[in-house]
Amino acid sequence: MTVTTSPQTQPVAEQPAAEIPRRKRHRTKDTASWPVAVLGWLGSLILFSPVAYMLLKSFQTETDAASPVPKLIFKPTFEHYPEVFGQGFWAYAGNSIAIAVISTVVVLLLAIPAAYALAVRPVRKAQDSLFFFISTKMMPVAAAIIPVYIVAQQLGLLNTVTVLIIMHLGMNLPLAIWMIRSFLQEVPGEVLEAAAMDGAGRLRAMRSIVLPLIRPGLWSTALLCCVFSWNEYFYAVNLTTTTSSLPLFMQKFLSFGELYTAQVAAVATVVSVPVVILGWICQRSLVRGLLFGAVK
Amino acid sequence: MTTIAPPAPKTSSRRDSWSRRAPLLPALIITLLLTQVPFVMTIWYSLQNWNLLNPGRRSFAGLDNYQQTFTDSVFWQSLGNTAVLTVGATVASMVVGLVLAVLLQKKFPGRGIARTLAITPFFVMPVAAALFWRSAIFDPSFGLLGWLTDAVGLPRVNWLSEQSMLSIIMISSWRWTPFAMLVLLAGLQALPEDQLEAARVDGATWWQQFRGVMLPHLRPFLELTALLLSMNLIQTFGEIALLTAGGPAFGTTNITYYVYLRAFQSFDYGLASAYGLVALVLTIALALPALRLLSGIFQQEGRR
């Protein structure tokens, strides 16, 4: 997935749809003076430093990692990484991948038609419907967890991958609708009119013209949904125990405590690497998707 | 937007309006099932005596649970904690995120790499980050923060027990600052260059340009950032569960964590439901200004 999406994310700059947010980028006085550049680098490095520190510690022996003065020079060890993959790691990782991929695919299958009904061929009071979807994101998850738990128990879904897929669906759907709707609105009007023709042509026009145009946006929506699903903890901890996703695998290391800092660092690195890479790939279109639904 | 789709015709037939509605229905039904139905069930549960530790004693309780909710000081404390955590982390993330966005807006060598490094904390698995921070950064004897406070001559602090709320705000802000930066950076890039140019020609200082041109332009972006951050931060759970377990003395128990404690540690489903509902109502009351703001943004968009 990683390999195939990166070339698709690039061409977005040339597409007419992408020009709207970018037209003001005249590069006249846009080069930073050196103090700004230094401060910019410094700020970024400070934000990144805990991640770098995590990477560093994962290659230290536990003795080096427990040194009261951070050791920057040490003899690297790879002993912690093989340890990560024991204790059922692959079962949790497989679950995490299944949950993220399946819930994201279903989210997209539901969100694309919904976004179409909000942007291309709008229902009456489309604004209100959109508003409803977003408002569900503001409800504290805690207010609904008990009925969810009890219904899942009665259906025999507790401690299954299925229950997490279903809950992640509810969690990501509003966001996906919001983002895809914004991408649809960036598509030029003539193209949308073609897609909104009456008759059997509507579906085909959508599939063969409109969707390919917003493909980079769809990828970034999918990637963002995957990231949120991958990192989700509240439902995982409340609805599952042994058959669960990576955050619960990670949680096992809570009992390890201070003496296993390097081991924790290695696990934390391994479980974070996939989403960090996906995040780097989709960072640019992610902002466009979030922003242009609301502010222009 | 130059052209949006043709508006719904006024005299739309019933068949037409159903064909418009059909694509929306599956998503709408799923969202209703997953968010609104549990909510209605919570109302029902909250009216019952229902504690799993007292089996066989499930009965109708009327408003007893609510009475208990309103007289429980820990509940009010957890609401206060939720507010402190949400507001504190939102403000911190936005201030740092804005400064970073301004710094990373202009071209300099390696800017792309700097931006990519800065955004990374947002994608690191929160549970993983919390566990790592717990031992490698917050630990009083060999954490990074202890070493830093030594270096500047401050006394060592046991962060997670003495400054527990500050610690939670710190790690949450670390996670959400990159997100704030991304959104504000996008806002800055849409800044009309000619206005800044005009201000420069008029001899405005850097600060005057910032106050007079940048901030007003950024306002909707700042509002949107605040909204998205607070929406997420109000639900903080993992960091609390893994770093402080809500302590010390409920000092970092927010409402999400308190409902969790009541439901899944004391198994008092009735009471926990009442807590959840009261929290929901109060959240809506507090979030109403935010919601109104959001609908304002959408209406503006509709007018275009």
Coordinates of C-alpha atoms in Angstrom, one line a residue:
Chain A
M1 CA 0.0 0.0 0.0
T2 CA 2.8 2.3 1.0
V3 CA 4.6 1.9 -2.3
T4 CA 1.6 2.4 -4.6
T5 CA 0.2 5.4 -2.9
S6 CA 3.2 7.7 -2.9
P7 CA 3.2 8.3 -6.7
Q8 CA -0.6 8.8 -6.6
T9 CA -0.3 11.4 -3.9
Q10 CA 2.2 13.5 -6.0
P11 CA 0.2 14.4 -9.1
V12 CA -2.4 16.2 -7.1
A13 CA -0.3 19.4 -7.5
E14 CA -0.9 19.5 -11.2
Q15 CA -4.7 18.9 -11.1
P16 CA -6.9 21.8 -11.5
A17 CA -8.8 20.8 -8.4
A18 CA -5.7 21.5 -6.3
E19 CA -5.0 24.9 -7.6
I20 CA -7.6 26.7 -5.5
P21 CA -5.8 26.6 -2.2
R22 CA -2.4 27.1 -3.8
R23 CA -2.8 30.0 -6.2
K24 CA -1.5 32.6 -3.7
R25 CA 1.9 31.1 -3.5
H26 CA 4.0 33.7 -5.2
R27 CA 7.5 33.2 -4.0
T28 CA 8.6 36.8 -3.7
K29 CA 9.7 37.4 -0.1
D30 CA 9.3 33.9 0.9
T31 CA 12.7 32.9 1.9
A32 CA 13.3 32.8 5.7
S33 CA 16.0 34.9 7.3
W34 CA 18.5 32.7 9.1
P35 CA 17.2 33.3 12.7
V36 CA 13.8 32.1 11.6
A37 CA 15.3 29.1 9.9
V38 CA 17.3 28.2 13.0
L39 CA 14.3 28.6 15.3
G40 CA 12.2 26.6 12.9
W41 CA 14.6 23.7 12.9
L42 CA 15.0 24.0 16.7
G43 CA 11.2 23.8 17.3
S44 CA 10.8 20.9 15.0
L45 CA 13.7 19.0 16.6
I46 CA 12.3 19.7 20.1
L47 CA 8.9 18.2 19.1
F48 CA 10.6 15.3 17.4
S49 CA 13.1 14.7 20.3
P50 CA 10.9 12.3 22.3
V51 CA 10.6 10.1 19.2
A52 CA 14.3 10.3 18.5
Y53 CA 14.9 9.5 22.2
M54 CA 12.6 6.5 21.9
L55 CA 14.5 5.2 18.8
L56 CA 17.8 5.7 20.6
K57 CA 16.8 3.9 23.8
S58 CA 15.5 0.9 21.8
F59 CA 19.1 0.2 20.8
Q60 CA 20.5 0.5 24.3
T61 CA 21.1 -2.2 26.9
E62 CA 18.7 -1.9 29.9
T63 CA 21.7 -0.7 32.0
D64 CA 22.5 2.1 29.5
A65 CA 18.9 3.0 29.3
A66 CA 18.6 3.3 33.0
S67 CA 21.5 5.7 33.3
P68 CA 20.5 8.9 35.1
V69 CA 22.3 11.0 32.5
P70 CA 21.0 10.3 29.0
K71 CA 23.7 8.4 27.1
L72 CA 24.1 9.6 23.5
I73 CA 27.2 7.5 22.8
F74 CA 26.9 3.8 23.5
K75 CA 27.4 0.4 21.9
P76 CA 24.1 -0.4 20.1
T77 CA 22.4 -3.6 20.8
F78 CA 19.6 -5.3 18.7
E79 CA 18.6 -7.6 21.5
H80 CA 15.3 -6.0 22.2
Y81 CA 13.8 -6.2 18.8
P82 CA 13.5 -10.0 18.5
E83 CA 11.8 -9.9 21.9
V84 CA 9.1 -7.7 20.5
F85 CA 7.9 -10.4 18.2
G86 CA 7.2 -13.0 20.9
Q87 CA 4.2 -13.1 23.3
G88 CA 1.6 -13.2 20.6
F89 CA 2.7 -10.1 18.8
W90 CA 1.7 -11.4 15.3
A91 CA -1.8 -12.3 16.4
Y92 CA -2.3 -8.7 17.7
A93 CA -0.7 -7.2 14.7
G94 CA -2.8 -9.3 12.4
N95 CA -6.0 -8.2 14.2
S96 CA -4.9 -4.6 14.0
I97 CA -4.3 -4.8 10.3
A98 CA -7.6 -6.6 9.8
I99 CA -9.5 -4.1 11.9
A100 CA -7.9 -1.0 10.2
V101 CA -8.3 -2.3 6.7
I102 CA -11.8 -3.7 6.9
S103 CA -13.3 -0.8 8.9
T104 CA -11.7 1.6 6.5
V105 CA -13.0 -0.1 3.4
V106 CA -16.5 -0.2 4.8
V107 CA -16.2 3.4 5.9
L108 CA -15.3 4.4 2.4
L109 CA -18.1 2.3 0.8
L110 CA -20.6 4.1 3.1
A111 CA -19.0 7.6 3.0
I112 CA -18.6 8.0 -0.8
P113 CA -22.4 7.7 -1.5
A114 CA -23.2 9.8 1.5
A115 CA -20.8 12.6 0.4
Y116 CA -22.3 12.4 -3.0
A117 CA -25.7 13.0 -1.5
L118 CA -24.3 16.0 0.4
A119 CA -22.3 17.6 -2.3
V120 CA -23.0 16.4 -5.9
R121 CA -26.7 15.8 -6.0
P122 CA -27.6 17.2 -2.6
V123 CA -30.6 16.1 -0.6
R124 CA -32.7 18.8 1.0
K125 CA -31.1 20.3 4.1
A126 CA -27.8 18.7 3.2
Q127 CA -26.1 21.2 5.7
D128 CA -28.2 19.8 8.5
S129 CA -27.3 16.2 7.7
L130 CA -23.6 17.0 7.5
F131 CA -23.9 18.9 10.8
F132 CA -25.6 15.8 12.4
F133 CA -22.7 13.6 11.3
I134 CA -20.1 15.9 12.8
S135 CA -22.0 16.5 16.0
T136 CA -21.9 12.8 16.8
K137 CA -18.1 13.3 17.1
M138 CA -18.7 15.6 20.1
M139 CA -20.6 13.1 22.2
P140 CA -18.3 11.8 25.0
V141 CA -17.7 8.1 24.1
A142 CA -18.1 7.3 27.8
A143 CA -21.8 8.2 27.6
A144 CA -22.5 5.3 25.3
I145 CA -20.0 2.6 26.3
I146 CA -22.3 0.7 28.7
P147 CA -25.1 -0.2 26.2
V148 CA -22.5 -1.0 23.6
Y149 CA -20.8 -3.4 26.1
I150 CA -24.1 -5.0 27.0
V151 CA -25.3 -5.4 23.5
A152 CA -22.0 -6.8 22.4
Q153 CA -22.1 -9.2 25.3
Q154 CA -25.6 -10.4 24.3
L155 CA -24.6 -10.9 20.7
G156 CA -21.5 -12.8 21.8
L157 CA -19.2 -10.2 20.2
L158 CA -17.1 -9.3 23.3
N159 CA -13.4 -10.0 22.8
T160 CA -13.8 -10.3 19.0
V161 CA -12.3 -8.4 16.1
T162 CA -15.8 -7.8 14.8
V163 CA -16.9 -5.6 17.6
L164 CA -13.9 -3.3 17.1
I165 CA -14.5 -3.1 13.4
I166 CA -18.1 -2.0 14.0
M167 CA -17.1 0.6 16.6
H168 CA -14.3 2.0 14.5
L169 CA -16.9 2.3 11.7
G170 CA -19.0 4.7 13.9
M171 CA -15.9 6.5 15.0
N172 CA -14.4 7.2 11.5
L173 CA -17.6 7.6 9.3
P174 CA -18.4 11.2 10.2
L175 CA -14.8 12.3 9.5
A176 CA -14.6 10.4 6.2
I177 CA -17.9 11.9 5.0
W178 CA -16.7 15.4 5.9
M179 CA -13.4 14.9 4.1
I180 CA -14.8 13.3 0.9
R181 CA -17.4 15.9 0.6
S182 CA -14.7 18.6 0.7
F183 CA -12.8 16.8 -2.1
L184 CA -16.0 16.5 -4.2
Q185 CA -16.5 20.2 -3.8
E186 CA -13.1 20.9 -5.3
V187 CA -14.1 19.1 -8.5
P188 CA -15.0 21.6 -11.2
G189 CA -18.7 22.2 -11.7
E190 CA -18.9 20.9 -15.3
V191 CA -17.5 17.5 -14.3
L192 CA -20.1 17.3 -11.5
E193 CA -22.9 18.3 -13.8
A194 CA -21.9 15.4 -16.0
A195 CA -21.9 13.1 -13.0
A196 CA -25.3 14.5 -11.9
M197 CA -27.0 13.7 -15.3
D198 CA -30.2 11.8 -15.0
G199 CA -30.5 8.1 -15.8
A200 CA -28.1 5.2 -15.8
G201 CA -25.2 7.4 -16.7
R202 CA -24.9 8.9 -13.2
L203 CA -23.2 6.0 -11.5
R204 CA -20.9 5.5 -14.4
A205 CA -19.9 9.1 -14.6
M206 CA -19.2 9.1 -10.9
R207 CA -17.1 5.9 -11.1
S208 CA -15.2 6.7 -14.3
I209 CA -14.7 10.5 -14.0
V210 CA -15.3 11.9 -10.6
L211 CA -13.8 9.3 -8.3
P212 CA -10.5 9.1 -10.3
L213 CA -10.3 12.9 -10.0
I214 CA -10.4 12.8 -6.2
R215 CA -8.4 9.6 -5.8
P216 CA -5.6 11.3 -3.9
G217 CA -8.1 12.7 -1.5
L218 CA -9.7 9.2 -1.1
W219 CA -6.3 7.7 -0.3
S220 CA -5.6 10.3 2.3
T221 CA -9.0 9.8 3.9
A222 CA -8.4 6.1 3.9
L223 CA -5.0 6.5 5.4
L224 CA -6.3 8.8 8.2
C225 CA -9.0 6.4 9.0
C226 CA -6.4 3.6 9.2
V227 CA -4.3 5.7 11.6
F228 CA -7.1 6.4 13.9
S229 CA -8.2 2.8 13.9
W230 CA -4.7 1.6 14.5
N231 CA -4.2 3.9 17.5
E232 CA -7.7 3.5 19.1
Y233 CA -7.5 2.4 22.7
F234 CA -10.8 3.1 24.5
Y235 CA -13.0 0.6 22.8
A236 CA -10.2 -2.0 22.7
V237 CA -9.7 -1.9 26.4
N238 CA -13.4 -1.9 27.2
L239 CA -14.7 -4.5 24.7
T240 CA -11.8 -6.9 24.3
T241 CA -9.1 -8.7 26.3
T242 CA -7.2 -11.4 24.6
T243 CA -8.4 -11.1 21.0
S244 CA -7.5 -7.5 20.4
S245 CA -5.4 -4.9 18.6
L246 CA -1.8 -3.7 19.2
P247 CA -2.6 -1.0 21.8
L248 CA -3.6 -3.8 24.1
F249 CA -0.5 -5.8 23.3
M250 CA 1.5 -2.6 24.1
Q251 CA -0.4 -2.3 27.4
K252 CA 1.1 -5.6 28.6
F253 CA 4.4 -3.7 29.0
L254 CA 2.9 -1.4 31.6
S255 CA 3.8 -4.0 34.3
F256 CA 7.4 -4.1 33.1
G257 CA 8.1 -0.7 34.7
E258 CA 11.3 1.3 34.8
L259 CA 13.7 -1.6 34.5
Y260 CA 12.6 -2.3 30.9
T261 CA 12.7 1.1 29.4
A262 CA 14.7 -0.1 26.4
Q263 CA 12.3 -3.0 25.8
V264 CA 9.3 -0.7 26.0
A265 CA 11.1 1.7 23.6
A266 CA 11.6 -1.1 21.1
V267 CA 7.9 -2.3 21.2
A268 CA 6.7 1.3 21.0
T269 CA 8.9 1.9 17.9
V270 CA 7.7 -1.3 16.2
V271 CA 4.0 -0.6 16.7
S272 CA 4.3 3.1 15.7
V273 CA 6.4 2.7 12.5
P274 CA 3.6 1.7 10.1
V275 CA 1.4 4.6 10.9
V276 CA 4.2 7.2 11.1
I277 CA 5.2 6.2 7.6
L278 CA 1.6 6.4 6.4
G279 CA 1.2 9.7 8.2
W280 CA 4.3 11.2 6.5
I281 CA 2.8 10.1 3.1
C282 CA -0.6 11.6 3.6
Q283 CA 0.2 14.7 5.7
R284 CA -0.3 17.2 2.9
S285 CA -3.6 16.1 1.5
L286 CA -4.8 15.4 5.0
V287 CA -4.8 19.1 5.8
R288 CA -6.6 19.9 2.6
G289 CA -9.3 17.4 3.4
L290 CA -9.9 18.6 6.9
L291 CA -9.7 22.3 6.0
F292 CA -11.5 22.8 2.8
G293 CA -14.7 21.3 4.2
A294 CA -15.0 24.1 6.6
V295 CA -12.8 27.1 5.8
K296 CA -12.1 28.6 2.4
Chain B
M1 CA -15.8 27.3 -4.9
T2 CA -16.8 28.5 -8.3
T3 CA -19.6 26.0 -8.9
I4 CA -21.1 23.6 -6.6
A5 CA -23.6 21.1 -7.9
P6 CA -27.0 22.3 -9.1
P7 CA -29.3 23.0 -6.1
A8 CA -32.2 20.7 -5.4
P9 CA -35.1 21.9 -7.6
K10 CA -37.9 23.3 -5.6
T11 CA -40.6 21.2 -7.2
S12 CA -38.8 17.9 -6.7
S13 CA -41.0 14.9 -7.0
R14 CA -41.2 12.3 -4.3
R15 CA -39.3 9.8 -6.5
D16 CA -36.6 12.3 -7.2
S17 CA -36.1 13.2 -3.5
W18 CA -35.9 9.6 -2.6
S19 CA -33.3 8.9 -5.3
R20 CA -31.3 11.8 -3.8
R21 CA -31.7 10.5 -0.3
A22 CA -30.9 6.8 -1.1
P23 CA -27.1 7.1 -1.1
L24 CA -27.1 8.9 2.2
L25 CA -29.3 6.4 4.0
P26 CA -26.8 3.5 4.7
A27 CA -24.4 5.9 6.4
L28 CA -27.1 7.7 8.3
I29 CA -28.7 4.4 9.6
I30 CA -25.3 3.1 10.7
T31 CA -24.4 6.3 12.5
L32 CA -27.8 6.4 14.2
L33 CA -27.5 2.8 15.3
L34 CA -24.0 3.2 16.6
T35 CA -24.3 6.6 18.3
Q36 CA -28.0 7.5 19.0
V37 CA -29.4 4.1 20.0
P38 CA -26.8 3.5 22.7
F39 CA -27.5 7.0 23.9
V40 CA -31.3 6.3 24.3
M41 CA -30.4 3.0 26.0
T42 CA -28.2 4.9 28.4
I43 CA -31.1 7.0 29.5
W44 CA -33.1 3.8 30.3
Y45 CA -30.1 2.3 32.2
S46 CA -29.6 5.4 34.2
L47 CA -33.0 5.0 35.8
Q48 CA -32.2 1.6 37.2
N49 CA -30.6 0.1 40.2
W50 CA -28.1 -2.1 38.5
N51 CA -24.9 -3.1 40.0
L52 CA -23.3 -6.4 38.9
L53 CA -21.8 -6.8 42.4
N54 CA -25.4 -7.1 43.7
P55 CA -26.8 -9.6 41.2
G56 CA -30.6 -10.1 41.1
R57 CA -31.2 -6.7 42.5
R58 CA -31.9 -4.9 39.2
S59 CA -34.8 -2.6 39.8
F60 CA -36.3 0.7 38.7
A61 CA -34.6 3.4 40.6
G62 CA -36.3 6.6 39.3
L63 CA -34.0 9.5 39.7
D64 CA -31.9 8.0 42.5
N65 CA -28.8 7.7 40.3
Y66 CA -29.1 11.3 39.3
Q67 CA -29.4 12.4 42.9
Q68 CA -26.3 10.5 43.7
T69 CA -24.5 12.0 40.7
F70 CA -25.2 15.6 41.7
T71 CA -24.1 15.0 45.3
D72 CA -20.9 13.1 44.3
S73 CA -18.0 15.5 44.8
V74 CA -15.6 13.3 42.8
F75 CA -18.0 13.6 39.8
W76 CA -17.8 17.4 40.0
Q77 CA -14.1 17.2 40.4
S78 CA -13.8 15.0 37.3
L79 CA -15.8 17.6 35.4
G80 CA -13.4 20.3 36.6
N81 CA -10.4 18.1 35.6
T82 CA -11.9 17.6 32.1
A83 CA -12.2 21.3 31.7
V84 CA -8.6 22.0 32.9
L85 CA -7.1 19.3 30.8
T86 CA -9.1 20.2 27.6
V87 CA -8.6 23.9 27.9
G88 CA -5.0 23.7 29.0
A89 CA -3.9 21.3 26.3
T90 CA -5.9 23.0 23.6
V91 CA -4.4 26.4 24.4
A92 CA -0.8 25.1 24.8
S93 CA -1.0 23.2 21.5
M94 CA -2.4 26.1 19.6
V95 CA 0.1 28.6 20.9
V96 CA 3.1 26.4 20.2
G97 CA 1.5 25.2 16.9
L98 CA 1.0 28.8 15.7
V99 CA 4.6 29.8 16.5
L100 CA 5.9 26.7 14.7
A101 CA 3.6 27.3 11.7
V102 CA 4.9 30.9 11.4
L103 CA 8.5 29.7 11.6
L104 CA 8.0 26.8 9.2
Q105 CA 6.1 28.8 6.6
K106 CA 9.0 30.4 4.8
K107 CA 11.5 28.6 2.7
F108 CA 14.8 27.5 4.3
P109 CA 17.2 24.6 3.7
G110 CA 15.6 21.4 4.9
R111 CA 12.2 22.8 5.6
G112 CA 10.4 19.8 4.2
I113 CA 12.4 17.5 6.6
A114 CA 11.8 19.9 9.5
R115 CA 8.0 19.8 8.9
T116 CA 8.0 16.1 8.6
L117 CA 9.9 15.7 11.9
A118 CA 7.5 18.1 13.6
I119 CA 4.4 16.3 12.5
T120 CA 5.6 12.9 13.6
P121 CA 4.4 12.9 17.3
F122 CA 0.8 13.1 16.0
F123 CA 1.1 9.6 14.4
V124 CA 3.0 7.8 17.1
M125 CA 0.6 5.3 18.8
P126 CA -0.6 7.2 21.9
V127 CA -0.5 4.1 24.1
A128 CA 3.1 3.5 23.1
A129 CA 4.1 7.1 23.6
A130 CA 2.5 7.1 27.1
L131 CA 4.3 4.0 28.2
F132 CA 7.6 5.3 26.9
W133 CA 7.2 8.8 28.4
R134 CA 6.3 7.1 31.7
S135 CA 9.7 5.5 32.2
A136 CA 12.0 7.4 30.0
I137 CA 10.8 11.0 30.4
F138 CA 8.7 11.4 33.5
D139 CA 10.6 9.0 35.8
P140 CA 12.0 10.9 38.8
S141 CA 15.3 9.1 38.9
F142 CA 16.4 8.6 35.3
G143 CA 13.8 10.4 33.2
L144 CA 14.8 13.0 30.6
L145 CA 12.8 15.8 32.5
G146 CA 14.7 15.1 35.7
W147 CA 18.0 15.5 33.8
L148 CA 16.7 18.7 32.3
T149 CA 15.6 20.2 35.6
D150 CA 19.0 19.3 37.0
A151 CA 20.7 21.0 34.1
V152 CA 18.9 24.3 34.8
G153 CA 19.4 24.0 38.5
L154 CA 15.8 23.2 39.5
P155 CA 14.9 20.6 42.1
R156 CA 13.8 17.1 40.8
V157 CA 10.1 16.6 40.5
N158 CA 8.2 13.3 40.6
W159 CA 6.2 14.4 37.7
L160 CA 3.4 11.8 37.6
S161 CA 2.6 12.1 41.3
E162 CA 3.5 15.7 42.2
Q163 CA 2.6 17.4 38.9
S164 CA 0.2 14.8 37.5
M165 CA -2.2 17.1 35.7
L166 CA 0.7 19.1 34.2
S167 CA 2.2 15.9 33.0
I168 CA -1.0 14.8 31.3
I169 CA -1.3 18.2 29.7
M170 CA 2.3 18.1 28.6
I171 CA 2.1 14.7 26.8
S172 CA -1.3 15.6 25.3
S173 CA 0.0 18.9 24.0
W174 CA 3.0 17.2 22.5
R175 CA 0.7 14.9 20.6
W176 CA -1.7 17.6 19.3
T177 CA 0.7 20.5 18.7
P178 CA 1.8 19.0 15.3
F179 CA -1.9 18.8 14.2
A180 CA -2.5 22.4 15.2
M181 CA 0.6 23.4 13.3
L182 CA -0.5 21.5 10.1
V183 CA -3.9 23.2 10.0
L184 CA -2.5 26.7 10.8
L185 CA 0.3 26.2 8.2
A186 CA -2.3 25.6 5.6
G187 CA -4.1 28.7 6.7
L188 CA -0.9 30.8 6.4
Q189 CA -0.3 29.5 2.9
A190 CA -3.6 30.8 1.8
L191 CA -2.7 34.2 3.2
P192 CA -3.1 36.9 0.5
E193 CA 0.4 38.0 -0.3
D194 CA -0.6 41.4 -1.5
Q195 CA -2.0 42.4 1.9
L196 CA 1.3 41.6 3.6
E197 CA 3.1 43.4 0.8
A198 CA 0.9 46.5 1.3
A199 CA 1.6 46.4 5.0
R200 CA 5.3 46.1 4.3
V201 CA 5.3 49.0 1.9
D202 CA 3.5 51.1 4.6
G203 CA 6.5 50.3 6.9
A204 CA 4.7 48.0 9.3
T205 CA 6.9 46.2 11.7
W206 CA 6.9 42.4 11.8
W207 CA 4.6 42.5 14.9
Q208 CA 2.2 44.9 13.2
Q209 CA 2.0 42.7 10.2
F210 CA 1.3 39.7 12.4
R211 CA -1.4 41.5 14.5
G212 CA -2.9 43.5 11.6
V213 CA -2.9 41.0 8.7
M214 CA -2.0 37.5 9.7
L215 CA -4.1 37.1 12.8
P216 CA -7.4 38.4 11.3
H217 CA -6.8 36.2 8.3
L218 CA -6.1 33.2 10.5
R219 CA -9.1 33.6 12.7
P220 CA -11.3 31.0 11.1
F221 CA -8.4 28.6 11.0
L222 CA -7.7 29.2 14.7
E223 CA -11.3 28.6 15.5
L224 CA -11.4 25.4 13.5
T225 CA -8.2 24.2 15.2
A226 CA -9.6 24.9 18.6
L227 CA -12.7 23.0 17.8
L228 CA -11.0 19.9 16.4
L229 CA -8.5 19.8 19.3
S230 CA -11.0 20.3 22.1
M231 CA -13.3 17.7 20.5
N232 CA -10.5 15.1 20.8
L233 CA -9.0 16.2 24.0
I234 CA -12.3 16.1 25.9
Q235 CA -12.2 12.3 25.3
T236 CA -8.7 11.8 26.7
F237 CA -8.5 8.3 28.1
G238 CA -5.3 6.3 27.3
E239 CA -2.8 8.8 28.8
I240 CA -4.7 9.0 32.0
A241 CA -5.2 5.2 32.3
L242 CA -1.6 4.5 31.6
L243 CA 0.2 7.3 33.3
T244 CA -1.7 8.2 36.5
A245 CA -4.7 5.9 36.7
G246 CA -6.7 9.0 37.5
G247 CA -4.7 9.8 40.6
P248 CA -3.4 11.0 42.9
A249 CA -6.7 11.3 44.8
F250 CA -8.7 11.6 41.5
G251 CA -6.6 14.6 40.6
T252 CA -6.4 13.6 37.0
T253 CA -9.7 11.7 36.7
N254 CA -11.6 13.2 33.8
I255 CA -15.2 12.3 33.0
T256 CA -14.4 9.6 30.5
Y257 CA -12.1 7.9 33.0
Y258 CA -14.6 8.3 35.9
V259 CA -17.4 6.6 33.9
Y260 CA -14.9 3.9 33.0
L261 CA -14.0 3.4 36.7
R262 CA -17.7 3.3 37.7
A263 CA -18.8 0.9 35.0
F264 CA -15.9 -1.5 34.6
Q265 CA -14.2 -1.4 38.0
S266 CA -17.2 -1.0 40.4
F267 CA -19.6 -2.5 37.8
D268 CA -22.3 0.0 38.8
Y269 CA -24.0 0.3 35.4
G270 CA -27.0 2.4 36.5
L271 CA -24.9 5.0 38.2
A272 CA -22.2 5.0 35.5
S273 CA -25.0 5.6 32.9
A274 CA -26.2 8.6 34.9
Y275 CA -22.7 10.0 35.1
G276 CA -22.3 9.6 31.3
L277 CA -25.6 11.3 30.6
V278 CA -25.0 14.3 32.9
A279 CA -21.6 14.6 31.4
L280 CA -23.1 14.5 27.9
V281 CA -25.6 17.2 28.7
L282 CA -23.0 19.4 30.3
T283 CA -20.6 18.8 27.3
I284 CA -23.4 19.8 24.9
A285 CA -24.1 22.9 26.9
L286 CA -20.4 23.9 26.9
A287 CA -19.9 22.8 23.3
L288 CA -22.9 24.7 22.0
P289 CA -20.9 27.8 21.3
A290 CA -18.5 25.6 19.4
L291 CA -21.3 23.9 17.5
R292 CA -22.8 27.3 16.6
L293 CA -19.4 28.4 15.4
L294 CA -19.2 25.4 13.2
S295 CA -22.6 25.9 11.7
G296 CA -21.7 29.5 11.1
I297 CA -18.7 28.3 9.1
F298 CA -21.0 26.1 7.0
Q299 CA -23.5 28.8 6.4
Q300 CA -20.8 31.1 5.2
E301 CA -19.7 28.5 2.9
G302 CA -23.3 28.0 1.6
R303 CA -23.6 31.7 0.9
R304 CA -20.7 31.6 -1.5

